[in-house]
Coordinates of C-alpha atoms and ligand atoms in Angstrom, one line a residue:
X6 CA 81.2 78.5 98.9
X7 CA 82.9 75.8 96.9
X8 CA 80.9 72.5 97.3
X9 CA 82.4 69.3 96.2
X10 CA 79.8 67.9 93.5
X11 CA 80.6 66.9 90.1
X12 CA 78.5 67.1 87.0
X13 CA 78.3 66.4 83.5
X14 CA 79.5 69.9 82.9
X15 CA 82.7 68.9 84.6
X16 CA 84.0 67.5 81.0
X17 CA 84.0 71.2 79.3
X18 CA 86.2 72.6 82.1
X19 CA 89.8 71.3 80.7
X20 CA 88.5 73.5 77.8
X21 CA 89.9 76.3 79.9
X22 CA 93.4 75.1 79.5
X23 CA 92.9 75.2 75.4
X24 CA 91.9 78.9 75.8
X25 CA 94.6 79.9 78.6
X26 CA 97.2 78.5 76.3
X27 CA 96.3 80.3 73.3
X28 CA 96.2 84.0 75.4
X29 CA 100.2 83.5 75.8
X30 CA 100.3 84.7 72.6
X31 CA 98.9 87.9 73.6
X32 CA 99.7 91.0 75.7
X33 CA 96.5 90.1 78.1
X34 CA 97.7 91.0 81.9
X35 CA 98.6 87.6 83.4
X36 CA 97.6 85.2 80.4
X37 CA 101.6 84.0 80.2
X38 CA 101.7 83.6 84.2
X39 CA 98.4 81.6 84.0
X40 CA 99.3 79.4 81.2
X41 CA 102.7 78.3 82.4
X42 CA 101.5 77.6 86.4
X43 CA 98.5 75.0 84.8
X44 CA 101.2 74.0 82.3
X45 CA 98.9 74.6 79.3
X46 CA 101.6 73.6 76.9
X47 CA 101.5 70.0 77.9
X48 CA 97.9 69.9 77.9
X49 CA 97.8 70.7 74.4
X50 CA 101.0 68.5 74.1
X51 CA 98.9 65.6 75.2
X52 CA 96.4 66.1 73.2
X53 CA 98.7 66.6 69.8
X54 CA 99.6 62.9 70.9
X55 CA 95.8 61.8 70.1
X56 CA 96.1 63.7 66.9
X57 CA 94.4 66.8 68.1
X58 CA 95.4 70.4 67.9
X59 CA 93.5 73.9 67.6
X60 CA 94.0 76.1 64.7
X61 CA 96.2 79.1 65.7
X62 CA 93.5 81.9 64.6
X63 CA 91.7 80.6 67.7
X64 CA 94.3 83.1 69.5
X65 CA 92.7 86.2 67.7
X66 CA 89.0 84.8 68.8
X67 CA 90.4 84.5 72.4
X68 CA 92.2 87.8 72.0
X69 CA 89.8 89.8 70.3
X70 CA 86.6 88.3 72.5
X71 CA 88.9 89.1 76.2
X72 CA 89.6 92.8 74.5
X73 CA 86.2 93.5 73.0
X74 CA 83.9 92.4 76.2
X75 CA 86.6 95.1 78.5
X76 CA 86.2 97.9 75.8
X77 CA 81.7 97.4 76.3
X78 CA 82.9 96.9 79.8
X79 CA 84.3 99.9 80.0
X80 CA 81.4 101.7 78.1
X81 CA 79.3 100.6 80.7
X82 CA 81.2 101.5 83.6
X83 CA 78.9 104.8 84.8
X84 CA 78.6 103.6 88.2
X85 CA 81.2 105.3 90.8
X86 CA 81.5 101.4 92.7
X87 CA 80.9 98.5 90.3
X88 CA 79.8 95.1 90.4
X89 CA 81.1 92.8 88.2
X90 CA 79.7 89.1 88.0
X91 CA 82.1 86.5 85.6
X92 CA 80.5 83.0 84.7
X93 CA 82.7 80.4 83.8
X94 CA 86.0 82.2 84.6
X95 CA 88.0 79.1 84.1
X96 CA 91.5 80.6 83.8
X97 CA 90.6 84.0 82.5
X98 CA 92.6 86.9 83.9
X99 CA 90.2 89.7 84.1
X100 CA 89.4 89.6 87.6
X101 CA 92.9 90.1 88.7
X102 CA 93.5 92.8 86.0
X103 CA 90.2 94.7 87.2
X104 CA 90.2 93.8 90.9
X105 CA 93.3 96.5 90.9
X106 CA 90.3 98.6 91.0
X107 CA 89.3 98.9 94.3
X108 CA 85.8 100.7 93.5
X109 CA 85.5 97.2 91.4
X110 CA 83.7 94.0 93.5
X111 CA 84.3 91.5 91.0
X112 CA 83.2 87.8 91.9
X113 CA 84.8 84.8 89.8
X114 CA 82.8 81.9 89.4
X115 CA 82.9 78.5 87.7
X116 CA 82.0 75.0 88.5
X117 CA 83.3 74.0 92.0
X118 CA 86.5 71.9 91.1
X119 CA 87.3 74.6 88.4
X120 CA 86.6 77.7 90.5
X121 CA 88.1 75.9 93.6
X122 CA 91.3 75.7 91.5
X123 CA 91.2 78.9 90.4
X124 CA 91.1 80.8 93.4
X125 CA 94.3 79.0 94.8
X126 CA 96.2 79.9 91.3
X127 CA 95.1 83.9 91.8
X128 CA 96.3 83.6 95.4
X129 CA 100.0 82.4 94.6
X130 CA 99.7 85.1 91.7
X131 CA 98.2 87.8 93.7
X132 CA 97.8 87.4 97.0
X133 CA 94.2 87.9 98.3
X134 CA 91.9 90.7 97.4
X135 CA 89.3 91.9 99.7
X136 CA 87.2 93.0 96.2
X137 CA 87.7 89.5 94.5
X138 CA 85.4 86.5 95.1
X139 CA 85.1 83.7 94.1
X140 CA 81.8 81.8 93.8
X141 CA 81.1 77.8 92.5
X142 CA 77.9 77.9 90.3
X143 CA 76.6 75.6 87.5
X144 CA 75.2 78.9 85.2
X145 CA 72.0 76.1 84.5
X146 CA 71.4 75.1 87.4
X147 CA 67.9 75.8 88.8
X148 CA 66.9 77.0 91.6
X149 CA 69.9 80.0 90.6
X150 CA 73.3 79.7 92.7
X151 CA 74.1 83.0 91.6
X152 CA 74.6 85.3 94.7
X153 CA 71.4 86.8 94.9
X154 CA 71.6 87.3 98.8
X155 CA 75.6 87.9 99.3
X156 CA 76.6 90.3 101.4
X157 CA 79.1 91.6 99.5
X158 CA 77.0 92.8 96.7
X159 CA 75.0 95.9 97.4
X160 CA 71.6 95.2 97.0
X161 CA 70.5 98.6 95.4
X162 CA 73.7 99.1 92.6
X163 CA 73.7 97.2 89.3
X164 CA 75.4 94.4 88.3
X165 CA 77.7 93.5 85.0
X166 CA 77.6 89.6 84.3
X167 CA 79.8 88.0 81.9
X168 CA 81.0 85.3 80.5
X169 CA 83.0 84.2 77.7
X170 CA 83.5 80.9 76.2
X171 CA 80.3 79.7 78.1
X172 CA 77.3 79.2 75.7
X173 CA 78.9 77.6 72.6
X174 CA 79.0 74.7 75.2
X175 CA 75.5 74.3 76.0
X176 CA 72.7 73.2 73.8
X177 CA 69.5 75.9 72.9
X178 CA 68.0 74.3 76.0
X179 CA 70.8 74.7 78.9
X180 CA 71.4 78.4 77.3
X181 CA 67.6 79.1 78.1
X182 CA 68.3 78.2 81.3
X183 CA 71.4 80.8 82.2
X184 CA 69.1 83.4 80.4
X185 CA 66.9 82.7 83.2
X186 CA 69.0 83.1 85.5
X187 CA 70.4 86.0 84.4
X188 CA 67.3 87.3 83.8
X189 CA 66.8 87.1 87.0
X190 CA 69.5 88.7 88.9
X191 CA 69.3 91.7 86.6
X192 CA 65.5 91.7 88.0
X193 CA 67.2 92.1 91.7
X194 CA 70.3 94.1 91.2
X195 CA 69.7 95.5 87.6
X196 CA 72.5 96.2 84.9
X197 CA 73.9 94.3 81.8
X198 CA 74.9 90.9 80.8
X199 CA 78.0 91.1 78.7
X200 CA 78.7 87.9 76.0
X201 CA 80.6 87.0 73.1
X202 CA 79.2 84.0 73.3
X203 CA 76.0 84.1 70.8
X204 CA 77.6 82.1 67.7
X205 CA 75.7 81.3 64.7
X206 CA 76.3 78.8 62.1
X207 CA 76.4 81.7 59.8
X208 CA 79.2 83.2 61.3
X209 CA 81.3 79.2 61.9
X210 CA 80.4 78.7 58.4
X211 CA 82.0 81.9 57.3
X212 CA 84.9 81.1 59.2
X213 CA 85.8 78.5 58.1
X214 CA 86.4 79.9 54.9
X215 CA 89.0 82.3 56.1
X216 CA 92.3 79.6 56.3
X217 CA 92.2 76.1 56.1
X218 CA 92.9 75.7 59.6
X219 CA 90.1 77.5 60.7
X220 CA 88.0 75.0 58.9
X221 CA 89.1 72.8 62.2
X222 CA 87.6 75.5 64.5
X223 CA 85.2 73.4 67.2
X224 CA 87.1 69.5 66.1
X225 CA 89.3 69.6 69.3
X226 CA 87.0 71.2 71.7
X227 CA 84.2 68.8 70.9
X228 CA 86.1 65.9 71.2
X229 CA 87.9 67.3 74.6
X230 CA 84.6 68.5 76.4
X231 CA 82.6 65.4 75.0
X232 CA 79.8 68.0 73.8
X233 CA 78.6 68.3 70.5
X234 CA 78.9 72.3 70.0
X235 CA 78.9 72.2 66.0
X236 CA 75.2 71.4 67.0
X237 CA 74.8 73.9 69.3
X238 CA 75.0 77.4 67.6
X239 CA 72.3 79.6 66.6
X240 CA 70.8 79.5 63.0
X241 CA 71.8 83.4 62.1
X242 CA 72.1 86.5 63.7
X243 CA 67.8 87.3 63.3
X244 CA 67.5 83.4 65.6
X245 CA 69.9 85.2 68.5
X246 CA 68.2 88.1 68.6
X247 CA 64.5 86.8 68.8
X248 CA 66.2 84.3 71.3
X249 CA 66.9 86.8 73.6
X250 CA 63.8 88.3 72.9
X251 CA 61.8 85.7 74.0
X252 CA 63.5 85.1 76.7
X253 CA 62.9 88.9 78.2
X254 CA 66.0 90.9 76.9
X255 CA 67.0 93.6 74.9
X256 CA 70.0 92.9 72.8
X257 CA 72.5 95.4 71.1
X258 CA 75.3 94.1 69.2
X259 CA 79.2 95.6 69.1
X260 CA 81.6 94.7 66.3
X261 CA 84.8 92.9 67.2
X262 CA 86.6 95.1 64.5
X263 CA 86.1 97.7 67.0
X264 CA 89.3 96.0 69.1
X265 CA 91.5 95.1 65.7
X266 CA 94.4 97.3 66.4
X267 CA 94.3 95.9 69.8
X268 CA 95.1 92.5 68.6
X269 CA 98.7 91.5 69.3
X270 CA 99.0 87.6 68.8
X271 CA 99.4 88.0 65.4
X272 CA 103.0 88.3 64.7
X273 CA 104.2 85.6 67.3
X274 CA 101.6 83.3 65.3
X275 CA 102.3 84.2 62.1
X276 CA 98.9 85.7 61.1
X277 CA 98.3 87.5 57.9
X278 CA 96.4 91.0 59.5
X279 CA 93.8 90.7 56.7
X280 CA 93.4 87.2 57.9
X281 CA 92.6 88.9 61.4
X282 CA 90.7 91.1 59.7
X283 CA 87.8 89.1 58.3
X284 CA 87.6 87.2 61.6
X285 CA 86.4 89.8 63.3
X286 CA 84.1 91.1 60.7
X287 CA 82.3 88.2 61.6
X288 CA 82.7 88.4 65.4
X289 CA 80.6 89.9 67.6
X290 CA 80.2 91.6 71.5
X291 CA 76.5 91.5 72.8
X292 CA 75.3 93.7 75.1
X293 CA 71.7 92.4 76.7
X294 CA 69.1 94.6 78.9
X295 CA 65.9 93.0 80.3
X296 CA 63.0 94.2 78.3
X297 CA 61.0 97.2 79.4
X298 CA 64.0 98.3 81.8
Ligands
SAM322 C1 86.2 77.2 77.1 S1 86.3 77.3 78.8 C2 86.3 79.1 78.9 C3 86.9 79.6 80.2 C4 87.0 81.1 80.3 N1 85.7 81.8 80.2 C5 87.9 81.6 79.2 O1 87.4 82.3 78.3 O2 89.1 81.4 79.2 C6 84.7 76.8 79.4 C7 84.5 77.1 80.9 O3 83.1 76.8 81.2 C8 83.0 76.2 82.4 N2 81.7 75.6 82.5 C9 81.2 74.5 81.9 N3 80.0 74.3 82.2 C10 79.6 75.2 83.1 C11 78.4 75.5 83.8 N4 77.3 74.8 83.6 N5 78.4 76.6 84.6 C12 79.5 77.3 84.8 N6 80.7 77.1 84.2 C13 80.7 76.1 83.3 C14 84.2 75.3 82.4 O4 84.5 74.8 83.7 C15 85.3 76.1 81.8 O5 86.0 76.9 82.7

């Protein structure tokens, strides 16, 4: 149910509009549709105006994170009917690409405005779908809005929760707190949680020695969501991993090399392949189990 309040969170959603424009680059189902109906251009128009502008390698993160969470996906995918849980869907297209599936339940969900938004964008794009929801919930928020007693998840079949483009956002603190709520609707339903989203300064400092403009990477965000996420990442991959430990999962980590012939912004853009390349050496899927599962 879409509910009408607004939080401090509510600053990170135009965010979405930085990502949908950059997957117009790409071959990703609906990311050209989705970018011209919000008119991502003249979002990032604008904020060229203010002296603001994303490096174009962003694409190949967006790319590369979109292609390498559907390949784990799809690894995990044993179940005959599926449950699929997105966080933060802002304008991503995967629920329309995997809703085709109708053995798929797939729920959308963002903060209310964004979500609220969303759904009427998928219905002039789509019509309705019988297996695609869409749900508003703050990821922090405690108690959980995630749908824990819904009827149209089966109470006895696992769940896959997502999200992409989520935790950079929050500080150490506000992560803990979607762990714990993940952690506990994998305690009801069971299953995975699926993320890219486990950034190190390790990784952002290697970066940004790939390209100059890449040395930008985080500038425009943190100034357009009002959040300071240079500050947010983990120390190095050993901090994420006793993280997660400590907050009750497993973790098991995929390479984003494993999607780099899958990677198709980069001749629109202009990108050098080994450019491409040694981003996603440094890029990683995550795949997280609760402990003792
Ligand atoms: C960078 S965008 C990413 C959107 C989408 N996942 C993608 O990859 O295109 C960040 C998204 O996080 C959402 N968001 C911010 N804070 C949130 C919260 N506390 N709970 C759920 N979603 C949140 C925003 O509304 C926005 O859609």
């Amino acid at each position: 149910m879409v509910q009408s309040q607004v939080s401090s969170f509510d600053a990170i959603s135009p965010t979405a509009l930085m990502v949908a424009y950059t997957r117009q680059f790409t071959d990703i189902p609906y990311g050209k549709e989705l970018a011209q109906l919000v008119n991502a251009e003249s979002f990032i128009e604008q904020l060229q105006q203010k002296k603001l502008s994303q490096p174009s390698e962003v694409s190949v993160l967006v790319e590369a994170r979109y292609k390498a969470v559907n390949q784990v996906i799809s690894q995990h995918l044993q179940f005959e009917t599926t449950q699929i849980i997105e966080l933060a869907s802002g304008l991503l297209p995967r629920g329309m690409a995997m809703s085709q599936n109708q053995n798929i339940t797939f729920v959308e969900s963002d903060l209310p405005a964004m979500i609220s938004q969303k759904q009427q964008l998928v219905k002039r794009l789509i019509g309705e779908r019988q297996n695609l929801y869409f749900d508003a919930i703050d990821a922090t928020n405690q108690p959980s809005q995630f749908p824990l007693n819904v009827n149209y998840l089966h109470q006895n079949q696992p769940v896959v929760v997502l999200c992409e483009g989520l935790l950079t956002y929050l500080t150490l603190a506000e992560k803990q707190k979607v762990f714990a709520n993940v952690r506990e609707i994998l305690r009801v339903y069971g299953g995975v949680w699926i993320t890219p989203d486990l950034t190190t300064f390790d990784g952002l400092n290697q970066l940004r020695q790939i390209s100059p403009g890449l040395q930008r990477l985080n500038q425009t965000a943190s100034n357009v969501s009002g959040r300071a996420i240079n500050n947010y990442h983990f120390e190095n991959i050993d901090h994420v991993k006793q993280f997660a430990y400590e907050q009750g999962f497993d973790i098991k980590e995929y390479s984003m090399l494993e999607v780099m012939n899958q990677i198709t912004c980069l001749k629109p853009l202009g990108i050098e392949p080994e450019v491409v390349k040694s981003m996603l050496a440094i890029g990683s899927t995550f795949v997280l189990t609760l402990c003792n599962s």
